[in-house]
CSV table of C-alpha atoms in Angstrom, one decimal:
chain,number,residue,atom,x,y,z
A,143,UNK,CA,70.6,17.7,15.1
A,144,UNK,CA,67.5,19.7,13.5
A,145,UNK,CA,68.3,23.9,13.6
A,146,UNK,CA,67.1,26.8,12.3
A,147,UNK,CA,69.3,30.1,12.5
A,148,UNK,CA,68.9,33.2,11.7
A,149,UNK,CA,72.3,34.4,9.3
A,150,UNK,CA,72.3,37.5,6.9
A,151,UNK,CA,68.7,37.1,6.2
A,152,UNK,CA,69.0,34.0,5.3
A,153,UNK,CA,68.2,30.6,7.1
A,154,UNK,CA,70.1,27.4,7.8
A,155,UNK,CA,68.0,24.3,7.6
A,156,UNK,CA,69.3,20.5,8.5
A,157,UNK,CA,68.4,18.1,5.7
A,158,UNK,CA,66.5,16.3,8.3
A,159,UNK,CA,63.8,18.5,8.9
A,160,UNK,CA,60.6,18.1,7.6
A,161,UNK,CA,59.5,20.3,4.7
A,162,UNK,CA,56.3,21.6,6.1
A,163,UNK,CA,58.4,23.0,8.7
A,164,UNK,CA,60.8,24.8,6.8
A,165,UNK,CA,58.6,28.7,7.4
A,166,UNK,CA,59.4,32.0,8.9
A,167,UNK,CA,61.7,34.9,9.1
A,168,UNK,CA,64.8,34.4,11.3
A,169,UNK,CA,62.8,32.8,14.1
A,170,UNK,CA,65.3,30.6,16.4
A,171,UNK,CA,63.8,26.8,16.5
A,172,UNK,CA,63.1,24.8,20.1
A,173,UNK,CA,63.7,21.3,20.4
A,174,UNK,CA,60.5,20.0,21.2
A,175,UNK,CA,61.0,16.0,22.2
A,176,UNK,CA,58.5,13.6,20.4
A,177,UNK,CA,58.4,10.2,20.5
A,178,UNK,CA,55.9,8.9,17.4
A,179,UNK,CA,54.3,5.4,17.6
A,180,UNK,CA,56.4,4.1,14.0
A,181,UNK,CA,58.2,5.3,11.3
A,182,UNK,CA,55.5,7.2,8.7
A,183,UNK,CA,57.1,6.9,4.9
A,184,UNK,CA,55.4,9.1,2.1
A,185,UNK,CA,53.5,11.3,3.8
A,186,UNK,CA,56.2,14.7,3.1
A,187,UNK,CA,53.6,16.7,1.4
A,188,UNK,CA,51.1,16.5,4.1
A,189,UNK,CA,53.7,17.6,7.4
A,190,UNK,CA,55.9,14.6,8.1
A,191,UNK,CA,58.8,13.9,7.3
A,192,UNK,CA,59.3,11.1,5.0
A,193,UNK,CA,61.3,9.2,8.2
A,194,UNK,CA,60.3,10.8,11.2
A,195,UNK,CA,62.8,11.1,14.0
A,196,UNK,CA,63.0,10.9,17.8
A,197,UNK,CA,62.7,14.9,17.9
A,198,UNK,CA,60.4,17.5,16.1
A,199,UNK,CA,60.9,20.9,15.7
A,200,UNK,CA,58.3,23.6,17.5
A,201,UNK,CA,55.8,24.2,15.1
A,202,UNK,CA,54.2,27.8,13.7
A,203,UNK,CA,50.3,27.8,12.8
A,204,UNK,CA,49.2,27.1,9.1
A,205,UNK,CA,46.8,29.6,9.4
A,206,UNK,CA,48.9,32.7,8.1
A,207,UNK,CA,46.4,34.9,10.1
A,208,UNK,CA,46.6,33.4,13.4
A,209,UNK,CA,47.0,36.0,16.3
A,210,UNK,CA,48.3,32.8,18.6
A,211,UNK,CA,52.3,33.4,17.8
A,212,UNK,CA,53.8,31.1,20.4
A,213,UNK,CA,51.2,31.9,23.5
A,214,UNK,CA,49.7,28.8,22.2
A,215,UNK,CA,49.5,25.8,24.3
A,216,UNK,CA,51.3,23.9,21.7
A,217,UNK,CA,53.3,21.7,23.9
A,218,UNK,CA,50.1,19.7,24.2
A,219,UNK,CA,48.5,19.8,21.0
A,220,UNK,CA,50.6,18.4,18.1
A,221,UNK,CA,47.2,17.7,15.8
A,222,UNK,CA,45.7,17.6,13.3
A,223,UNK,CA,47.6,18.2,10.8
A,224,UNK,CA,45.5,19.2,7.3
A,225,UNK,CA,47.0,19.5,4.0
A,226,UNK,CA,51.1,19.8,5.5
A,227,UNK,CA,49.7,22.3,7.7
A,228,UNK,CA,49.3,22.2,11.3
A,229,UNK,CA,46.9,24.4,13.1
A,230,UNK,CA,47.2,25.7,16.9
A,231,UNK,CA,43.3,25.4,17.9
A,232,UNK,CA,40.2,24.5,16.3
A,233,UNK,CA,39.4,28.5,15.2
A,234,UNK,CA,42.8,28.3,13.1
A,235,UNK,CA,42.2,24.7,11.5
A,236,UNK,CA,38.8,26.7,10.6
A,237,UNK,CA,40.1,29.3,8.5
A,238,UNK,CA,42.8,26.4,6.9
A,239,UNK,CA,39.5,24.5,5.7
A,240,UNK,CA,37.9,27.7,5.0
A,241,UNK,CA,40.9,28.0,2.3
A,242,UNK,CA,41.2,24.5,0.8
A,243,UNK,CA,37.4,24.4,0.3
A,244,UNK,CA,37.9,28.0,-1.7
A,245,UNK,CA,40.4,26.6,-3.8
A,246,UNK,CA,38.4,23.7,-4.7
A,247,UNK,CA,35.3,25.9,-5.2
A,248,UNK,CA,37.8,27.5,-8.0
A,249,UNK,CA,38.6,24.5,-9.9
A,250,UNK,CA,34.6,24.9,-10.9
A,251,UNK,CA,35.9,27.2,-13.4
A,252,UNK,CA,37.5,24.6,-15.7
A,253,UNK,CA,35.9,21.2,-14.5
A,254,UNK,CA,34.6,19.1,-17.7
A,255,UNK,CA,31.0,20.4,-17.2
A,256,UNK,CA,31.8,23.8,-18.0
A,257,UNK,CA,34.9,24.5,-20.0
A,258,UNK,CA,34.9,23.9,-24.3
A,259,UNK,CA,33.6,20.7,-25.6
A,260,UNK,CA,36.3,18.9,-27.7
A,261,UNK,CA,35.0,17.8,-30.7
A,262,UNK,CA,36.2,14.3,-31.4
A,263,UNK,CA,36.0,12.2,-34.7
A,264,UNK,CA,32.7,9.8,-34.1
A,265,UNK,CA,33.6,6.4,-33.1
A,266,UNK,CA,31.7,5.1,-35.9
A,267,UNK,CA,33.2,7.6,-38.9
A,268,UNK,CA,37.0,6.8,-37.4
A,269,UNK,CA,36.6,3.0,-37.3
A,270,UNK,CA,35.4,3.5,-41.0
A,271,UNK,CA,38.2,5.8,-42.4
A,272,UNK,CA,40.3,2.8,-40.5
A,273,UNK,CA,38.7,-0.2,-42.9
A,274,UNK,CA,37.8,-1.7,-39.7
A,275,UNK,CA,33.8,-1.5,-40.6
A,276,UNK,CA,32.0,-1.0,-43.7
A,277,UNK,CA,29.7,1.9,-44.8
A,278,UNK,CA,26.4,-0.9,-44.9
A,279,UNK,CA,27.9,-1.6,-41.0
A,280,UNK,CA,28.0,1.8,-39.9
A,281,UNK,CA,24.1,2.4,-41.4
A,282,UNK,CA,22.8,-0.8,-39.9
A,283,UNK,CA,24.3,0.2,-36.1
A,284,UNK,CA,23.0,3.5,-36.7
A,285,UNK,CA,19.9,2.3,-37.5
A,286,UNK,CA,19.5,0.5,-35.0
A,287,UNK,CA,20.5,3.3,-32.1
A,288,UNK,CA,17.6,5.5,-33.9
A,289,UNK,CA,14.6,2.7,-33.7
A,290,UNK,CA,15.7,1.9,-30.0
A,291,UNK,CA,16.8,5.2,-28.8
A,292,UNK,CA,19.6,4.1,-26.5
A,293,UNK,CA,22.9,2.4,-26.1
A,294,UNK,CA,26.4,3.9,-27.8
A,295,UNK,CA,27.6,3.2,-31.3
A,296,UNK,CA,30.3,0.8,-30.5
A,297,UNK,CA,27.9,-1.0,-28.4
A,298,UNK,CA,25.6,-1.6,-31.9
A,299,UNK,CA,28.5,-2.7,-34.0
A,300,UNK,CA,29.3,-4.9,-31.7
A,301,UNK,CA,25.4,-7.0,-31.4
A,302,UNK,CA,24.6,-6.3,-34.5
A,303,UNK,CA,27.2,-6.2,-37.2
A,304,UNK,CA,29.6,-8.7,-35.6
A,305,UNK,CA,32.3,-6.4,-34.7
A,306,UNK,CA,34.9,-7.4,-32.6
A,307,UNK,CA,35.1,-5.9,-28.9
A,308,UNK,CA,39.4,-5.1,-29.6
A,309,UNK,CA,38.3,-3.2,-32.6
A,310,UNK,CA,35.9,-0.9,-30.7
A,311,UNK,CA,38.2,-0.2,-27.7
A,312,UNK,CA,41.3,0.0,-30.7
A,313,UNK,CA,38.5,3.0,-32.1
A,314,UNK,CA,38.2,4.2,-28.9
A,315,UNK,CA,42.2,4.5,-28.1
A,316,UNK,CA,42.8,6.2,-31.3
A,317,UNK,CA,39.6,8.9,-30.7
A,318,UNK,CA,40.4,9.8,-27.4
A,319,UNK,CA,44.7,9.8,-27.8
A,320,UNK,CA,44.9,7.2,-25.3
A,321,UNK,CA,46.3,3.9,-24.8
A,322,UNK,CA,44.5,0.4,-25.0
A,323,UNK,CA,45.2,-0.8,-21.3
A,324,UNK,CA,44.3,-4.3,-19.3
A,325,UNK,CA,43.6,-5.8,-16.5
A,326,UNK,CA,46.9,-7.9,-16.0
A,327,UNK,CA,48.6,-7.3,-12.8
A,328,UNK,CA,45.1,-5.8,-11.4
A,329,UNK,CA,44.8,-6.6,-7.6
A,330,UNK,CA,41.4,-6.0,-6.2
A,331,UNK,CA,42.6,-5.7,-2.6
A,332,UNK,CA,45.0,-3.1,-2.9
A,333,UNK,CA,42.9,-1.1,-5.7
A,334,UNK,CA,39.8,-1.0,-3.3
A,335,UNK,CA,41.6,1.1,-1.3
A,336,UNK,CA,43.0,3.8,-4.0
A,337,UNK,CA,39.8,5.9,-4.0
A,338,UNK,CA,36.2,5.5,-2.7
A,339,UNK,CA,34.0,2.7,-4.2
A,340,UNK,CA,31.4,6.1,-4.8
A,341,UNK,CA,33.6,7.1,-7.4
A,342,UNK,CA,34.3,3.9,-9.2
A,343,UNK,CA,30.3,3.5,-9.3
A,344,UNK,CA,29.3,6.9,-9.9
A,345,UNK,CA,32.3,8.1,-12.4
A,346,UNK,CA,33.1,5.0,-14.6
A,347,UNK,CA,36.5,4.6,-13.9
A,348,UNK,CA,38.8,2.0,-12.2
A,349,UNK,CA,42.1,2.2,-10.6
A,350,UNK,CA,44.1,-0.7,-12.2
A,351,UNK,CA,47.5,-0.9,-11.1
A,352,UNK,CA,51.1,1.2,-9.6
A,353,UNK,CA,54.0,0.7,-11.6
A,354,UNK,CA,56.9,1.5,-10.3
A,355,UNK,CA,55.7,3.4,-7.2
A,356,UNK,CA,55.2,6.7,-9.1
A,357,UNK,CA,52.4,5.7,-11.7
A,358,UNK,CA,48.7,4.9,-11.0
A,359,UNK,CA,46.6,3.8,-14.1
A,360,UNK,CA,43.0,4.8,-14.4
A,361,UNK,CA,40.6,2.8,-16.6
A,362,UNK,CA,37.8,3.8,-18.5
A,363,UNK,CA,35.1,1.9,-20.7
A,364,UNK,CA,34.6,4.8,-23.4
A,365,UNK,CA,35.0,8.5,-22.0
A,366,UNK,CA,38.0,9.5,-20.2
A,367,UNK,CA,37.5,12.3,-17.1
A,368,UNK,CA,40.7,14.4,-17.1
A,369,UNK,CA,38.5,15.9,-13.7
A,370,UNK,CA,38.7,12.5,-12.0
A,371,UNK,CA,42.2,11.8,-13.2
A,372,UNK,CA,43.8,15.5,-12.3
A,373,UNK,CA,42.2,14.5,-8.3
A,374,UNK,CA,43.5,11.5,-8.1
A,375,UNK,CA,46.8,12.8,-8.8
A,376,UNK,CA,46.7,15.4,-6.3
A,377,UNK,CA,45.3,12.2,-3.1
A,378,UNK,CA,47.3,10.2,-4.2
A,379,UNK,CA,51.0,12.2,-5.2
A,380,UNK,CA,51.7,10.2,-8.3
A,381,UNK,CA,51.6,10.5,-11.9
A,382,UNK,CA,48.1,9.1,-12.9
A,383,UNK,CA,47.9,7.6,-16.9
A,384,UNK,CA,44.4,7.2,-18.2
A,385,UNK,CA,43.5,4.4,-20.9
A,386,UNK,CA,40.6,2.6,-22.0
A,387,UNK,CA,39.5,-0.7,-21.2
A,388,UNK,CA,37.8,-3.8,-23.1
A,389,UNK,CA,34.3,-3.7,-21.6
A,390,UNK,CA,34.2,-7.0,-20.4
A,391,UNK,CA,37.6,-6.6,-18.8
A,392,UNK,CA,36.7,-3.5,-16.8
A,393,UNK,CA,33.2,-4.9,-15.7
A,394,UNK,CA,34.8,-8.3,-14.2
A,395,UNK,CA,37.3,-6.3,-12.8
A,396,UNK,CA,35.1,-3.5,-11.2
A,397,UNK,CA,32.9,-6.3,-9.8
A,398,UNK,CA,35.6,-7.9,-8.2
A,399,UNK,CA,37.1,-4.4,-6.4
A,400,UNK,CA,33.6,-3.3,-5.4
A,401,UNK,CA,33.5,-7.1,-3.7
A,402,UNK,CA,36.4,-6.0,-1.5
A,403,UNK,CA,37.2,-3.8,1.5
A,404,UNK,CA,38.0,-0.5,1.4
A,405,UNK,CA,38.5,2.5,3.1
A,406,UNK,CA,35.8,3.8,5.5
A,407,UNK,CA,33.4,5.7,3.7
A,408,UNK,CA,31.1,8.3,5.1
A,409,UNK,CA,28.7,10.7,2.7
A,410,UNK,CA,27.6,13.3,4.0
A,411,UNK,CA,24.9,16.7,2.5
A,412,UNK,CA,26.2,20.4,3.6
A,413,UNK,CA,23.8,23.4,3.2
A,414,UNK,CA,26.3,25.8,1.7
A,415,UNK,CA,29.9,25.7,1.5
A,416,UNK,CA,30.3,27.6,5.2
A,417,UNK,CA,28.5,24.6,6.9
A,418,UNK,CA,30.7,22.1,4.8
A,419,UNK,CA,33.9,23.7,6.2
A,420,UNK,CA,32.6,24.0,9.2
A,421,UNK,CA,31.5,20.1,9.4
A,422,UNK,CA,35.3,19.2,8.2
A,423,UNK,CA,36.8,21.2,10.8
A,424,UNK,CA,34.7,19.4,13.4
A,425,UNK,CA,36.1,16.1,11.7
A,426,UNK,CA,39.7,16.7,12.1
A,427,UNK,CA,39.3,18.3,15.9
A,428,UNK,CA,37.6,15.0,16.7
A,429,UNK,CA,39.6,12.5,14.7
A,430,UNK,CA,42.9,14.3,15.1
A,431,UNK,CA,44.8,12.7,12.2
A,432,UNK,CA,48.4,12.7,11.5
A,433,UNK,CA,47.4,13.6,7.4
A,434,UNK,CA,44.5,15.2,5.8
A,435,UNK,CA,43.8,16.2,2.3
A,436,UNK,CA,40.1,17.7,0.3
A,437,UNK,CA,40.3,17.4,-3.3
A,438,UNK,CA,37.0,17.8,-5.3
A,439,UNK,CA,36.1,15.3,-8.1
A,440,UNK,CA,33.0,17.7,-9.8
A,441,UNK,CA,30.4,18.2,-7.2
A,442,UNK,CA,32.0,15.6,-4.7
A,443,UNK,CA,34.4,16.8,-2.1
A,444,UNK,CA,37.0,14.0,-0.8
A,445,UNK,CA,38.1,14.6,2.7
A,446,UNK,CA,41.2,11.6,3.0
A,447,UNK,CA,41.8,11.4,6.9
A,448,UNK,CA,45.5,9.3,8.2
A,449,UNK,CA,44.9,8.6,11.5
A,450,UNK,CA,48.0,7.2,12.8
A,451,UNK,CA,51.1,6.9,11.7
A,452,UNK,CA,52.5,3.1,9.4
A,453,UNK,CA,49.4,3.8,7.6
A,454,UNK,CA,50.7,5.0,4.2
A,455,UNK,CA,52.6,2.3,1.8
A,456,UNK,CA,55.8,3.3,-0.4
A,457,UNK,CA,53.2,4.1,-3.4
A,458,UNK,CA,52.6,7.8,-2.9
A,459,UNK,CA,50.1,8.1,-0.2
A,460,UNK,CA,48.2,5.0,-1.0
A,461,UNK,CA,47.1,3.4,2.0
A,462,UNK,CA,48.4,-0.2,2.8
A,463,UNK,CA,45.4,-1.1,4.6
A,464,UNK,CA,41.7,0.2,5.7
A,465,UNK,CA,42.4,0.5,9.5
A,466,UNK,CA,43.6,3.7,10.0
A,467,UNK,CA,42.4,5.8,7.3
A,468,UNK,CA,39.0,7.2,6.9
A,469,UNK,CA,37.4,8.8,3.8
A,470,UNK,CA,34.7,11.4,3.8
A,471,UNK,CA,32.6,12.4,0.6
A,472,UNK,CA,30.7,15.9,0.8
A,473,UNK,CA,27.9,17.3,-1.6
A,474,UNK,CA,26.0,20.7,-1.4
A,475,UNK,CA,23.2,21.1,-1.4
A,476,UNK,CA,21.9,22.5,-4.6
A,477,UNK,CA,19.0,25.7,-3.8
């Protein structure tokens, strides 16, 4: 059974017990009985256990500040649980958001918009130092991107010089140090429900497959987002590889995923990053979910709700279905 001791400073945890519990400083452990609905797999890093028992252990407030201790009625409130953490009242669950949404704010630092550019080789100069196009090629696709004032190099070699669309996304493999990747094994059902559709409209790129259970492939057409990528990783706890896509591959697939249904999507416009936290908090008192993560893909903030447990599949924290979970996409305002 589940203990906790207190032994020359140092403490005695069962295997069993789930990792979010495993806090504090010689403090003796209560059985607290539990009876969950099902069995909840994959969900260790956000409070549960990977196989919940019959009996849970009395839980201590995320909120490192919380004045609470044990006078709180905790016996009756065993959610929500945000980010492995659970909080004792809706003031402590507060000052958790308060936290994650500072963290996030941090990341601003080194997002894509703001750190170095990386100079890479031109498409058009690598694909000639390859053989693959000739020098009158590359003049005549420049040309052409001058008189019209639009569209992207490898999009000009392709209508007018005759180009083939592997060479282009071969070029584009070799300037961004990225694999060629397809579509095969791509299931629209089950990708629909990786990330919200916002993203895969707004951001260019397209979850493809899981291999293996500890991999997720991201797709782009021509300009990889290590931003996107690094969130997704951090949702969905796996690995996340990031390759380009033949054009027409990734349009027939993103068409198809945007056909199907996904996870619940709600977008919503804070005033400042107070009323944002404020607005999450109010979320998770009312909806009371069993998992809850914010990650922030550029100026989008992803709130991930699980409301019950049997929601999460044996990839990662990918959801097996759309019942149950419940997304949430923030802005703020700009002044």
């Amino acid at each position: 059974m589940p203990f906790l001791t207190k032994k020359t400073g140092a403490m005695k945890v069962s295997a069993l017990m789930p990792s979010a519990l495993r806090v504090g400083n010689g403090v003796a452990w209560q059985e607290d009985e539990y009876r969950p609905s099902n069995e909840l797999a994959g969900l260790g890093g956000y409070g549960l256990p990977a196989a919940a028992g019959k009996t849970s252990q009395r839980r201590m407030c995320g909120n490192f500040e919380c004045e609470g201790g044990w006078k709180m009625p905790w016996r009756n409130r065993r959610r929500p649980i945000f980010e492995g953490q659970w909080g004792c009242s809706g003031r402590c669950v507060l000052a958790m958001v308060h936290a994650a949404v500072r963290r996030e704010l941090g990341d601003g630092g080194t997002s894509a918009a703001l750190s170095p550019h990386r100079h890479r080789v031109p498409l058009g100069l690598l694909m000639l130092a390859q053989g693959w196009i000739t020098h009158p090629q590359l003049q005549k696709a420049l040309a052409a991107q001058r008189e019209n004032g639009t569209g992207k190099i490898g999009e000009w070699l392709l209508s007018e010089c005759g180009v083939e669309a592997e060479q282009i996304t071969r070029g584009l493999s070799m300037q961004w140090g990225c694999p060629v990747l397809t579509t095969e094994g791509f299931s629209p059902e089950s990708m629909a429900l990786v990330m919200p559709k916002v993203f895969v409209e707004k951001f260019g790129l397209l979850p493809l497959r899981v291999a293996g259970s500890r991999i997720l492939y991201l797709g782009f057409v021509d300009n990889l987002d290590a931003s996107s990528a690094l969130a997704m990783e951090q949702m969905t706890e796996l690995k996340v590889e990031s390759g380009v896509v033949d054009g027409a591959q990734f349009g027939a697939a993103r068409s198809k995923l945007l056909a199907c249904e996904g996870v619940e999507t709600k977008l919503e416009t804070a005033e400042d990053k107070d009323s944002m936290a404020a607005r999450i908090t109010a979320i998770l008192e009312q909806k009371q979910p069993v998992a809850a993560r914010l990650v922030r893909l550029h100026q989008d903030y992803w709130l991930r709700m699980w409301l019950e447990s049997g929601t999460v599949g044996r990839a990662g924290s990918l959801p097996v279905s759309h019942e149950d979970v419940k997304d949430h996409v923030f802005t703020i305002r700009v002044q």
